GROMACS .gro file of C-alpha atoms in nm:
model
  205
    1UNK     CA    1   0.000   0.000   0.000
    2UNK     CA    2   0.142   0.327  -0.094
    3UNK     CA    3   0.228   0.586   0.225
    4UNK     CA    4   0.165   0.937   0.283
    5UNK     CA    5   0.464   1.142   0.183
    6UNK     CA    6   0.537   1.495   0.361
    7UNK     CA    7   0.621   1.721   0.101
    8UNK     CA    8   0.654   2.026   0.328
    9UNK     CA    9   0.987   2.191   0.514
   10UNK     CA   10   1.083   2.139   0.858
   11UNK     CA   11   0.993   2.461   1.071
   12UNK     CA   12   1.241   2.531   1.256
   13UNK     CA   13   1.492   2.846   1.318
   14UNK     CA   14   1.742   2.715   1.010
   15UNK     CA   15   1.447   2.776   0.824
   16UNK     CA   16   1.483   2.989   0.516
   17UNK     CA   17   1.277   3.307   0.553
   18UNK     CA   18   1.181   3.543   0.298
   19UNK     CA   19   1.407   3.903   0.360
   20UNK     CA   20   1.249   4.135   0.546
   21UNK     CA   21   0.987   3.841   0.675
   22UNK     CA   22   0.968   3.748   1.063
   23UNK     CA   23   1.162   3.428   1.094
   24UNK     CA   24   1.030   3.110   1.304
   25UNK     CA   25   1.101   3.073   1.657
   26UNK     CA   26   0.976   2.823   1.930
   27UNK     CA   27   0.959   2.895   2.300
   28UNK     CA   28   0.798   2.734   2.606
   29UNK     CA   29   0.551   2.979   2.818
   30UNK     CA   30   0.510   2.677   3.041
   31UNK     CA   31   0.728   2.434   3.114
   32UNK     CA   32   0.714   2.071   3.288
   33UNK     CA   33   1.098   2.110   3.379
   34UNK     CA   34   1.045   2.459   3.550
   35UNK     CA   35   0.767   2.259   3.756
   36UNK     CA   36   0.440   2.364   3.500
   37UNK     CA   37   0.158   2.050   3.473
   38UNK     CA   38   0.188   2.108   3.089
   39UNK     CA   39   0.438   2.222   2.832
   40UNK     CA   40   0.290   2.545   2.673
   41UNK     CA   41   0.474   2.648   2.318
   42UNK     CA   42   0.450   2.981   2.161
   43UNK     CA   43   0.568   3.033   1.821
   44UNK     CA   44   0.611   3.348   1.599
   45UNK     CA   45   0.634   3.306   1.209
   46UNK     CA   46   0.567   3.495   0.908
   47UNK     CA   47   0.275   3.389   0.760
   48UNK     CA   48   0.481   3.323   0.385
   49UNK     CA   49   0.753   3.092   0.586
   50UNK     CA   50   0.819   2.733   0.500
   51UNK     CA   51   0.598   2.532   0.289
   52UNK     CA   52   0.247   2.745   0.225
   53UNK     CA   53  -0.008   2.934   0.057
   54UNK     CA   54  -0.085   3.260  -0.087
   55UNK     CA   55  -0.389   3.410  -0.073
   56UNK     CA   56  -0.507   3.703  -0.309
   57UNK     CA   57  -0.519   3.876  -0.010
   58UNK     CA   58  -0.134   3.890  -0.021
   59UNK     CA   59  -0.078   4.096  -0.298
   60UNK     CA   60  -0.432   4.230  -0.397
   61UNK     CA   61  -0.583   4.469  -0.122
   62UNK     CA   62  -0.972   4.361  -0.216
   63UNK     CA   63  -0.851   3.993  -0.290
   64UNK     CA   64  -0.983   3.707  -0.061
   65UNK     CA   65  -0.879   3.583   0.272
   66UNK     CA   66  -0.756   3.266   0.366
   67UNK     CA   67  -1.054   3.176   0.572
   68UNK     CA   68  -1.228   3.307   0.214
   69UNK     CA   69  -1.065   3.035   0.012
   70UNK     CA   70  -1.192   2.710  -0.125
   71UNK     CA   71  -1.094   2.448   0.058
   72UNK     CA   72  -1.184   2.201  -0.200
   73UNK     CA   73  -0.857   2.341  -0.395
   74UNK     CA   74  -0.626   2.212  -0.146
   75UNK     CA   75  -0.694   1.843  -0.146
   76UNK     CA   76  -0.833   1.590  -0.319
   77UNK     CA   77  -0.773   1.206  -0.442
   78UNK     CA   78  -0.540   1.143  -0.751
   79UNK     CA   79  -0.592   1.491  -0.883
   80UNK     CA   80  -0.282   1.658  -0.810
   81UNK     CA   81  -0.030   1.610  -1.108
   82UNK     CA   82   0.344   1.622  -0.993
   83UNK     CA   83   0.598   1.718  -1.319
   84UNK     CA   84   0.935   1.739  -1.354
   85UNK     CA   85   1.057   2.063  -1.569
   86UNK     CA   86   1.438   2.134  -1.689
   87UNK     CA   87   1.649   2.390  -1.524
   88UNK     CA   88   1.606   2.726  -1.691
   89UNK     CA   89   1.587   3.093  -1.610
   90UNK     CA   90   1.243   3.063  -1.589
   91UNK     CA   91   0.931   2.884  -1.633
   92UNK     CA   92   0.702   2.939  -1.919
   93UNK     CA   93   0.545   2.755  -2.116
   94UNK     CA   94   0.800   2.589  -2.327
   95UNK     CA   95   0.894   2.429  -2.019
   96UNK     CA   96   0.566   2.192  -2.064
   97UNK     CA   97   0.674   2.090  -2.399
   98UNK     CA   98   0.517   1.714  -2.416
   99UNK     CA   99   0.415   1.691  -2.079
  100UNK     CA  100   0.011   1.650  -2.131
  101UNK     CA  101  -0.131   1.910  -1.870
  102UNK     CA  102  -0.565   1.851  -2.017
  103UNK     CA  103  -0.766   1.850  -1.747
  104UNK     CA  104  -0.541   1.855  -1.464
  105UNK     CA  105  -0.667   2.056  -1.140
  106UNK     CA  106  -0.356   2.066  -0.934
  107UNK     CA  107  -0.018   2.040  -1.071
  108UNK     CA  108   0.312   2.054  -0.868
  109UNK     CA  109   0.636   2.164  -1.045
  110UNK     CA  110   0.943   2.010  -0.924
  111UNK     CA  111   1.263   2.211  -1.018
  112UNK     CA  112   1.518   2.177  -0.782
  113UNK     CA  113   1.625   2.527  -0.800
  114UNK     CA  114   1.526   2.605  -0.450
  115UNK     CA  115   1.867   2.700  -0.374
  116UNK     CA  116   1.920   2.929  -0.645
  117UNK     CA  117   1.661   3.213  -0.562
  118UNK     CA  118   1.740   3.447  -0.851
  119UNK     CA  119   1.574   3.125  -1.104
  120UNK     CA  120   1.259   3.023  -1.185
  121UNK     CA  121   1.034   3.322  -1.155
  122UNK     CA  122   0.752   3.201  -1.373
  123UNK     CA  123   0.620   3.385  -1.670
  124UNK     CA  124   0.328   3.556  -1.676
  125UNK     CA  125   0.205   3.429  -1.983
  126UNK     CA  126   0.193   3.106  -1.795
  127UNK     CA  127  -0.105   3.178  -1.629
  128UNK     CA  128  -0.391   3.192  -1.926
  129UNK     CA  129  -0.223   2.823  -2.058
  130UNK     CA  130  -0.226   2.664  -1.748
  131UNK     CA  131  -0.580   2.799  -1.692
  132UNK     CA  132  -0.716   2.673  -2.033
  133UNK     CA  133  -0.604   2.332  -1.934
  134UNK     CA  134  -0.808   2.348  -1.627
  135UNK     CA  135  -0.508   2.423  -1.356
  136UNK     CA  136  -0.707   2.582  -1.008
  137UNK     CA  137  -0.366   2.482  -0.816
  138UNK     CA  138   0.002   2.558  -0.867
  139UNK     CA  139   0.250   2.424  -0.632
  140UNK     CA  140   0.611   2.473  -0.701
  141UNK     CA  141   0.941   2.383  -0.472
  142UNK     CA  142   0.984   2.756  -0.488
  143UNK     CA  143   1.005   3.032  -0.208
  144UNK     CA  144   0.772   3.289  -0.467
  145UNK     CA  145   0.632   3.265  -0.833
  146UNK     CA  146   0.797   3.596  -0.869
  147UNK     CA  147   1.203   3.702  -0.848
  148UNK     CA  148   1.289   3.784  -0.521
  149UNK     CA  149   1.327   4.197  -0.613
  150UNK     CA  150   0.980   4.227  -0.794
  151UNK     CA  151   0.775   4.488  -0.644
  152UNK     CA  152   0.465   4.443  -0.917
  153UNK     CA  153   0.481   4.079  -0.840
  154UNK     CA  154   0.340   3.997  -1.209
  155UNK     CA  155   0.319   3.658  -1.190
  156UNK     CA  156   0.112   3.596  -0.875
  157UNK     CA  157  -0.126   3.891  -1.042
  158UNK     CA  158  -0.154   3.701  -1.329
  159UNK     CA  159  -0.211   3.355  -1.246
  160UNK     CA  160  -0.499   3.510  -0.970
  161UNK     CA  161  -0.646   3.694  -1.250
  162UNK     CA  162  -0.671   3.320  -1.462
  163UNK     CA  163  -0.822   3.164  -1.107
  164UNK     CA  164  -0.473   2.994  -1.014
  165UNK     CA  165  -0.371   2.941  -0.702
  166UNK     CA  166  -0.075   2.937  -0.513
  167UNK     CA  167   0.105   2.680  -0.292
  168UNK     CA  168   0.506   2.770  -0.231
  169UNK     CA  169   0.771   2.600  -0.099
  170UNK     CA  170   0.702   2.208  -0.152
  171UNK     CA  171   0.942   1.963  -0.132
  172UNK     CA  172   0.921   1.735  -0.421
  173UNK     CA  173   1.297   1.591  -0.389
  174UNK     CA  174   1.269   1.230  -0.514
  175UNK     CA  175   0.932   1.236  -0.585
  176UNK     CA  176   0.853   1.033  -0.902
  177UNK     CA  177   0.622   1.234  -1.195
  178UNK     CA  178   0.231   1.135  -1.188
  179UNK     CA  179  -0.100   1.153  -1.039
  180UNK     CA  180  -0.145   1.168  -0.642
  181UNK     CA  181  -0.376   1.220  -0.340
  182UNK     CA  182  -0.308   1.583  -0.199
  183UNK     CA  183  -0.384   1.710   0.131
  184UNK     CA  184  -0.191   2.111   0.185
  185UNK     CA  185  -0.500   2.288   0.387
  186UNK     CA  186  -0.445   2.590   0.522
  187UNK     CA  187  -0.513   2.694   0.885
  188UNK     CA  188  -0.849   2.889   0.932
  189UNK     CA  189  -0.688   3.237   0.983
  190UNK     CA  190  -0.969   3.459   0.957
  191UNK     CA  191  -0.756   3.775   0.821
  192UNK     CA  192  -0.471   3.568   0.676
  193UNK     CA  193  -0.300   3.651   0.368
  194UNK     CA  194  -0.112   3.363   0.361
  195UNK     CA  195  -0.054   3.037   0.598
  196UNK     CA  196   0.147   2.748   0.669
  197UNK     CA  197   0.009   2.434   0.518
  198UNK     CA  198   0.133   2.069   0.624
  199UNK     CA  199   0.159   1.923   0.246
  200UNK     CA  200   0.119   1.551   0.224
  201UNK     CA  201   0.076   1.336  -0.113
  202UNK     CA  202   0.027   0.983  -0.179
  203UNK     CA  203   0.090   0.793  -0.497
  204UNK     CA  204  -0.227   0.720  -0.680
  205UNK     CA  205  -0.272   0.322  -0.768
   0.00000   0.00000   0.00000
């Protein structure tokens, strides 16, 4: 029987953070070695840190909330599509040259550029083809959709605009091209514009 595989990053303080972004910490309020009943934890985050998910909100003043958002988009069974594209400066289109993309809902991009943050912003022009193929869910092993220095942020606009949205940060290391079960919710944060998702998939078949 095929397992549940965690595709999300570790939280901890060597997490990456976005610049400017409040970076993760962990503390005990209470603790059972100071004498407390309980161990209390209390952590502080930005919202965009680690593996999550972007809601209009984020770069859209009247765009929705994450308590807004559809849940259905975030998981489902054997409807997420996980690809494999070639290392390039960015990802448009020609990056999906013979990869059949009809009719897929949610499709995660592996590039294994994560390291490299100046790659891989993806082309606006993406949005409108991956939308005509029926895409409602990007996922990429990305920190952003956009280059770290863009202020207009065109590509998150775009693929909003098309009804795309936007899970960052995946870890797809290893994971072998097809279809998949997909479970990334977000937490109910009534005024979030973004949130931490534990992503999980499962081979379909």
């Amino acid at each position: 029987m095929n397992q549940w595989l965690d595709i999300s990053q570790r939280l901890n303080e060597n997490t990456p953070y976005w610049p400017g972004d409040t970076q993760y910490s962990y503390r005990l309020n209470s603790s059972m070695a100071e004498g407390s009943s309980v161990n209390v934890g209390e952590i502080r985050m930005s919202t965009h840190l680690g593996t999550h998910i972007d809601a209009p909100y984020h770069f859209d003043e009247n765009g929705k909330k994450i308590i807004e958002l559809d849940l259905d988009l975030y998981i489902g069974t054997g409807t997420a599509t996980v690809v494999k594209v070639d290392a390039a400066e960015s990802i448009g289109i020609k990056a999906f040259e013979g990869i059949e993309l009809t009719g897929v809902r949610r499709l995660l991009v592996a590039t294994g550029q994560w390291k490299d943050l100046s790659r891989f912003p993806v082309e606006p022009d993406l949005a409108p083809f991956l939308a005509n193929k029926g895409v409602r869910l990007l996922g990429l092993d990305l920190p952003s959709v956009d280059c770290l220095d863009s202020k207009e942020l065109p590509a998150h606009n775009k693929l909003s605009g098309c009804g795309i949205h936007i899970l960052e940060g995946l870890v797809l290391d290893g994971l072998e091209p097809g279809l998949y079960d997909l479970a990334a919710l977000p937490l109910a944060l009534e005024a979030g514009d973004g949130s931490p998702v534990r992503a999980v998939v499962k081979k379909k078949g």
